Structure formats: structure tokens, C-alpha cells
Amino acid sequence: MIEISDSLRSLFSAQIEERDGSYIVDVPASEIEHDALAADETYRVAILKSEFSTSQKTQEEQPQSAGQEPTPTSDGPPVDEGEVRDVTIETTGDQGDGIAKVERGYVVIVPSGQPGDELSVEIEQVKENVAFASIVEPDSRAL
């Protein structure tokens, strides 16, 4: 089970690259621009294996064939405040909150969510790398 600390400042995907005998992980400029991280500071880093392999990423980066529509991409969070989403809780964090992932591995924190729960949640707060949501109670009057 993955434990996610309350002090989580940033969550992003990056490849590890070799440069001059060292291994480098590039931090996206948006992490600095959105004050998630600051240059010249020291941070504790956790590395998690991605679901996507290098060969999958290479295929995604190849140019589209003529006549094919390019796949739209977005640099911002894939959720909006007030949006209701169906999610599956994958694990729990340090404080017992449920953790779900949506498009592009974006993390949604759901208080009271337990691993395996399939829930409808309302997105309450959106940050660049994580959103916080509450469970939407089903309407008992609905048929």
C-alpha cells in the first residue's frame, strides 16, 4: 500500500535520463511557476514505477499519419471544481483518506474512501497535481 504524506507538495511523471554518468529527473517548470516547489530548496523524493513503458511513450510521441486527427492534450488538471466523477479508490494515504487516479494518473483524494470503493465524488478543490473531493451521497428518492 502506498502511503502519501500530508506534506505532499508535488506529483508529476518524468523519465529518468542518464547525463554525463549521473541520472537526472527533470522537474517541469510548471511546478515552480505554481509554487509547488522552489529552486535551490531540498526535497524528499519518492519514485514510483509508471504504468507506461518507454516504448508506449515513444509510440505516443510519434507524429500522426496524414488524415488522422491529433489527440488533444491538456497541460492543466483533468478535473474541474464542482464536477462529479465516478472513481475507484486504489489505496489510502497516511491520514486514512482514499486515493483515486483519473486521466493521466492525476490524483484525487477522497476522505473516508477505502480501497476498492467505487464512488461518485464531487471535486471540491483543484490544484495542479492533486484534487480533493467529497463523496456524493446517492439520492434515496431516486428509482
PDB file of C-alpha atoms in Angstrom:
ATOM      1  CA  MET A   1       0.000   0.000   0.000  1.00  0.00           C
ATOM      2  CA  ILE A   2       1.324   3.443  -0.922  1.00  0.00           C
ATOM      3  CA  GLU A   3       1.398   5.956   1.898  1.00  0.00           C
ATOM      4  CA  ILE A   4       1.067   9.584   0.792  1.00  0.00           C
ATOM      5  CA  SER A   5       2.161  12.146   3.338  1.00  0.00           C
ATOM      6  CA  ASP A   6       0.127  15.256   4.139  1.00  0.00           C
ATOM      7  CA  SER A   7       3.229  17.214   3.215  1.00  0.00           C
ATOM      8  CA  LEU A   8       2.965  16.145  -0.456  1.00  0.00           C
ATOM      9  CA  ARG A   9       3.997  19.199  -2.462  1.00  0.00           C
ATOM     10  CA  SER A  10       4.121  17.880  -5.988  1.00  0.00           C
ATOM     11  CA  LEU A  11       3.185  14.882  -8.107  1.00  0.00           C
ATOM     12  CA  PHE A  12       4.257  14.525 -11.730  1.00  0.00           C
ATOM     13  CA  SER A  13       5.554  11.967 -14.211  1.00  0.00           C
ATOM     14  CA  ALA A  14       9.053  12.112 -15.657  1.00  0.00           C
ATOM     15  CA  GLN A  15      11.574   9.792 -17.236  1.00  0.00           C
ATOM     16  CA  ILE A  16      14.944   9.141 -15.632  1.00  0.00           C
ATOM     17  CA  GLU A  17      17.695  10.100 -18.065  1.00  0.00           C
ATOM     18  CA  GLU A  18      21.432   9.482 -17.982  1.00  0.00           C
ATOM     19  CA  ARG A  19      23.606  12.580 -18.403  1.00  0.00           C
ATOM     20  CA  ASP A  20      27.383  12.533 -18.001  1.00  0.00           C
ATOM     21  CA  GLY A  21      27.375   9.473 -15.741  1.00  0.00           C
ATOM     22  CA  SER A  22      24.545  10.715 -13.483  1.00  0.00           C
ATOM     23  CA  TYR A  23      20.837  10.053 -13.613  1.00  0.00           C
ATOM     24  CA  ILE A  24      18.527  13.045 -13.872  1.00  0.00           C
ATOM     25  CA  VAL A  25      14.804  13.605 -13.327  1.00  0.00           C
ATOM     26  CA  ASP A  26      13.644  16.889 -14.875  1.00  0.00           C
ATOM     27  CA  VAL A  27      11.137  18.841 -12.797  1.00  0.00           C
ATOM     28  CA  PRO A  28       8.510  20.523 -15.006  1.00  0.00           C
ATOM     29  CA  ALA A  29       8.699  24.336 -14.982  1.00  0.00           C
ATOM     30  CA  SER A  30       5.010  24.418 -14.014  1.00  0.00           C
ATOM     31  CA  GLU A  31       5.928  23.018 -10.570  1.00  0.00           C
ATOM     32  CA  ILE A  32       7.984  26.156  -9.903  1.00  0.00           C
ATOM     33  CA  GLU A  33       5.535  28.507 -11.626  1.00  0.00           C
ATOM     34  CA  HIS A  34       2.639  27.226  -9.467  1.00  0.00           C
ATOM     35  CA  ASP A  35       4.708  27.451  -6.251  1.00  0.00           C
ATOM     36  CA  ALA A  36       4.574  23.709  -5.632  1.00  0.00           C
ATOM     37  CA  LEU A  37       8.389  23.715  -5.467  1.00  0.00           C
ATOM     38  CA  ALA A  38      11.116  26.337  -5.245  1.00  0.00           C
ATOM     39  CA  ALA A  39      14.513  26.366  -6.910  1.00  0.00           C
ATOM     40  CA  ASP A  40      17.523  25.916  -4.607  1.00  0.00           C
ATOM     41  CA  GLU A  41      15.449  24.060  -1.978  1.00  0.00           C
ATOM     42  CA  THR A  42      15.907  20.444  -0.893  1.00  0.00           C
ATOM     43  CA  TYR A  43      13.026  17.961  -1.137  1.00  0.00           C
ATOM     44  CA  ARG A  44      12.433  14.322  -0.260  1.00  0.00           C
ATOM     45  CA  VAL A  45      11.501  12.428  -3.428  1.00  0.00           C
ATOM     46  CA  ALA A  46       9.626   9.153  -3.915  1.00  0.00           C
ATOM     47  CA  ILE A  47       9.925   7.275  -7.203  1.00  0.00           C
ATOM     48  CA  LEU A  48       7.020   5.072  -8.327  1.00  0.00           C
ATOM     49  CA  LYS A  49       7.082   2.880 -11.416  1.00  0.00           C
ATOM     50  CA  SER A  50       4.817   4.181 -14.172  1.00  0.00           C
ATOM     51  CA  GLU A  51       2.128   2.098 -15.861  1.00  0.00           C
ATOM     52  CA  PHE A  52       3.523   3.203 -19.235  1.00  0.00           C
ATOM     53  CA  SER A  53       6.708   1.791 -20.704  1.00  0.00           C
ATOM     54  CA  THR A  54       9.217   3.758 -22.747  1.00  0.00           C
ATOM     55  CA  SER A  55       8.024   2.024 -25.926  1.00  0.00           C
ATOM     56  CA  GLN A  56       4.437   3.155 -25.257  1.00  0.00           C
ATOM     57  CA  LYS A  57       5.623   6.730 -24.690  1.00  0.00           C
ATOM     58  CA  THR A  58       7.689   6.623 -27.887  1.00  0.00           C
ATOM     59  CA  GLN A  59       4.626   5.481 -29.857  1.00  0.00           C
ATOM     60  CA  GLU A  60       2.543   8.292 -28.353  1.00  0.00           C
ATOM     61  CA  GLU A  61       5.178  10.873 -29.290  1.00  0.00           C
ATOM     62  CA  GLN A  62       5.383   9.794 -32.941  1.00  0.00           C
ATOM     63  CA  PRO A  63       3.739  12.183 -35.416  1.00  0.00           C
ATOM     64  CA  GLN A  64       0.220  11.370 -36.550  1.00  0.00           C
ATOM     65  CA  SER A  65      -0.255   9.904 -40.028  1.00  0.00           C
ATOM     66  CA  ALA A  66      -1.766  12.167 -42.667  1.00  0.00           C
ATOM     67  CA  GLY A  67      -5.531  12.355 -42.334  1.00  0.00           C
ATOM     68  CA  GLN A  68      -5.530  11.392 -38.649  1.00  0.00           C
ATOM     69  CA  GLU A  69      -6.800  13.841 -36.083  1.00  0.00           C
ATOM     70  CA  PRO A  70      -4.191  14.619 -33.411  1.00  0.00           C
ATOM     71  CA  THR A  71      -5.164  13.508 -29.927  1.00  0.00           C
ATOM     72  CA  PRO A  72      -5.989  16.590 -27.848  1.00  0.00           C
ATOM     73  CA  THR A  73      -3.744  17.109 -24.833  1.00  0.00           C
ATOM     74  CA  SER A  74      -4.101  19.425 -21.905  1.00  0.00           C
ATOM     75  CA  ASP A  75      -1.449  20.741 -19.586  1.00  0.00           C
ATOM     76  CA  GLY A  76      -3.878  21.517 -16.759  1.00  0.00           C
ATOM     77  CA  PRO A  77      -5.679  19.243 -14.329  1.00  0.00           C
ATOM     78  CA  PRO A  78      -8.205  16.874 -15.939  1.00  0.00           C
ATOM     79  CA  VAL A  79     -10.915  17.807 -13.408  1.00  0.00           C
ATOM     80  CA  ASP A  80     -12.790  20.984 -12.509  1.00  0.00           C
ATOM     81  CA  GLU A  81     -14.178  22.214  -9.201  1.00  0.00           C
ATOM     82  CA  GLY A  82     -17.838  21.246  -8.849  1.00  0.00           C
ATOM     83  CA  GLU A  83     -17.504  18.351 -11.291  1.00  0.00           C
ATOM     84  CA  VAL A  84     -18.999  14.998 -10.257  1.00  0.00           C
ATOM     85  CA  ARG A  85     -16.890  11.981 -11.210  1.00  0.00           C
ATOM     86  CA  ASP A  86     -17.075   8.220 -10.727  1.00  0.00           C
ATOM     87  CA  VAL A  87     -13.794   6.951  -9.263  1.00  0.00           C
ATOM     88  CA  THR A  88     -12.361   3.772  -7.784  1.00  0.00           C
ATOM     89  CA  ILE A  89     -10.293   4.152  -4.624  1.00  0.00           C
ATOM     90  CA  GLU A  90      -6.921   2.458  -5.193  1.00  0.00           C
ATOM     91  CA  THR A  91      -5.215   2.940  -1.825  1.00  0.00           C
ATOM     92  CA  THR A  92      -5.251   5.043   1.337  1.00  0.00           C
ATOM     93  CA  GLY A  93      -2.915   7.836   2.423  1.00  0.00           C
ATOM     94  CA  ASP A  94      -1.203   8.478   5.763  1.00  0.00           C
ATOM     95  CA  GLN A  95      -4.340  10.029   7.257  1.00  0.00           C
ATOM     96  CA  GLY A  96      -6.669   7.285   6.011  1.00  0.00           C
ATOM     97  CA  ASP A  97      -8.041   9.241   3.056  1.00  0.00           C
ATOM     98  CA  GLY A  98      -8.868   7.320  -0.101  1.00  0.00           C
ATOM     99  CA  ILE A  99      -6.692   7.911  -3.138  1.00  0.00           C
ATOM    100  CA  ALA A 100      -8.071   7.526  -6.665  1.00  0.00           C
ATOM    101  CA  LYS A 101      -6.471   8.271 -10.011  1.00  0.00           C
ATOM    102  CA  VAL A 102      -8.172   9.641 -13.109  1.00  0.00           C
ATOM    103  CA  GLU A 103      -6.802  10.649 -16.521  1.00  0.00           C
ATOM    104  CA  ARG A 104      -3.006  10.903 -16.865  1.00  0.00           C
ATOM    105  CA  GLY A 105      -2.567   9.477 -13.348  1.00  0.00           C
ATOM    106  CA  TYR A 106      -3.960  12.642 -11.740  1.00  0.00           C
ATOM    107  CA  VAL A 107      -4.606  12.015  -8.024  1.00  0.00           C
ATOM    108  CA  VAL A 108      -7.972  12.643  -6.338  1.00  0.00           C
ATOM    109  CA  ILE A 109      -8.043  12.480  -2.511  1.00  0.00           C
ATOM    110  CA  VAL A 110     -11.374  11.290  -1.043  1.00  0.00           C
ATOM    111  CA  PRO A 111     -11.891  11.344   2.741  1.00  0.00           C
ATOM    112  CA  SER A 112     -13.490   8.101   4.052  1.00  0.00           C
ATOM    113  CA  GLY A 113     -12.744   6.260   0.787  1.00  0.00           C
ATOM    114  CA  GLN A 114     -11.439   2.721   1.148  1.00  0.00           C
ATOM    115  CA  PRO A 115      -9.503   0.640  -1.412  1.00  0.00           C
ATOM    116  CA  GLY A 116     -11.897  -0.970  -3.881  1.00  0.00           C
ATOM    117  CA  ASP A 117     -14.727   1.527  -3.233  1.00  0.00           C
ATOM    118  CA  GLU A 118     -16.407   2.684  -6.443  1.00  0.00           C
ATOM    119  CA  LEU A 119     -17.783   6.119  -5.620  1.00  0.00           C
ATOM    120  CA  SER A 120     -19.356   9.191  -7.127  1.00  0.00           C
ATOM    121  CA  VAL A 121     -17.440  12.193  -5.849  1.00  0.00           C
ATOM    122  CA  GLU A 122     -17.700  15.942  -6.235  1.00  0.00           C
ATOM    123  CA  ILE A 123     -14.427  17.734  -6.887  1.00  0.00           C
ATOM    124  CA  GLU A 124     -14.142  20.486  -4.271  1.00  0.00           C
ATOM    125  CA  GLN A 125     -10.609  21.808  -4.658  1.00  0.00           C
ATOM    126  CA  VAL A 126      -8.283  21.500  -7.651  1.00  0.00           C
ATOM    127  CA  LYS A 127      -4.536  22.015  -7.527  1.00  0.00           C
ATOM    128  CA  GLU A 128      -2.029  21.495 -10.316  1.00  0.00           C
ATOM    129  CA  ASN A 129      -1.125  17.975  -9.157  1.00  0.00           C
ATOM    130  CA  VAL A 130      -3.947  16.821  -6.885  1.00  0.00           C
ATOM    131  CA  ALA A 131      -7.659  17.381  -6.282  1.00  0.00           C
ATOM    132  CA  PHE A 132      -9.739  16.962  -3.138  1.00  0.00           C
ATOM    133  CA  ALA A 133     -13.253  15.573  -3.382  1.00  0.00           C
ATOM    134  CA  SER A 134     -16.177  14.532  -1.216  1.00  0.00           C
ATOM    135  CA  ILE A 135     -18.406  11.526  -1.637  1.00  0.00           C
ATOM    136  CA  VAL A 136     -21.737  12.309  -3.276  1.00  0.00           C
ATOM    137  CA  GLU A 137     -24.486  10.546  -1.396  1.00  0.00           C
ATOM    138  CA  PRO A 138     -26.952   8.780  -3.687  1.00  0.00           C
ATOM    139  CA  ASP A 139     -30.420  10.326  -3.667  1.00  0.00           C
ATOM    140  CA  SER A 140     -32.594   7.886  -1.728  1.00  0.00           C
ATOM    141  CA  ARG A 141     -35.663   9.221  -3.609  1.00  0.00           C
ATOM    142  CA  ALA A 142     -34.219   8.183  -6.986  1.00  0.00           C
ATOM    143  CA  LEU A 143     -35.531   4.986  -8.542  1.00  0.00           C
TER     144      LEU A 143
END
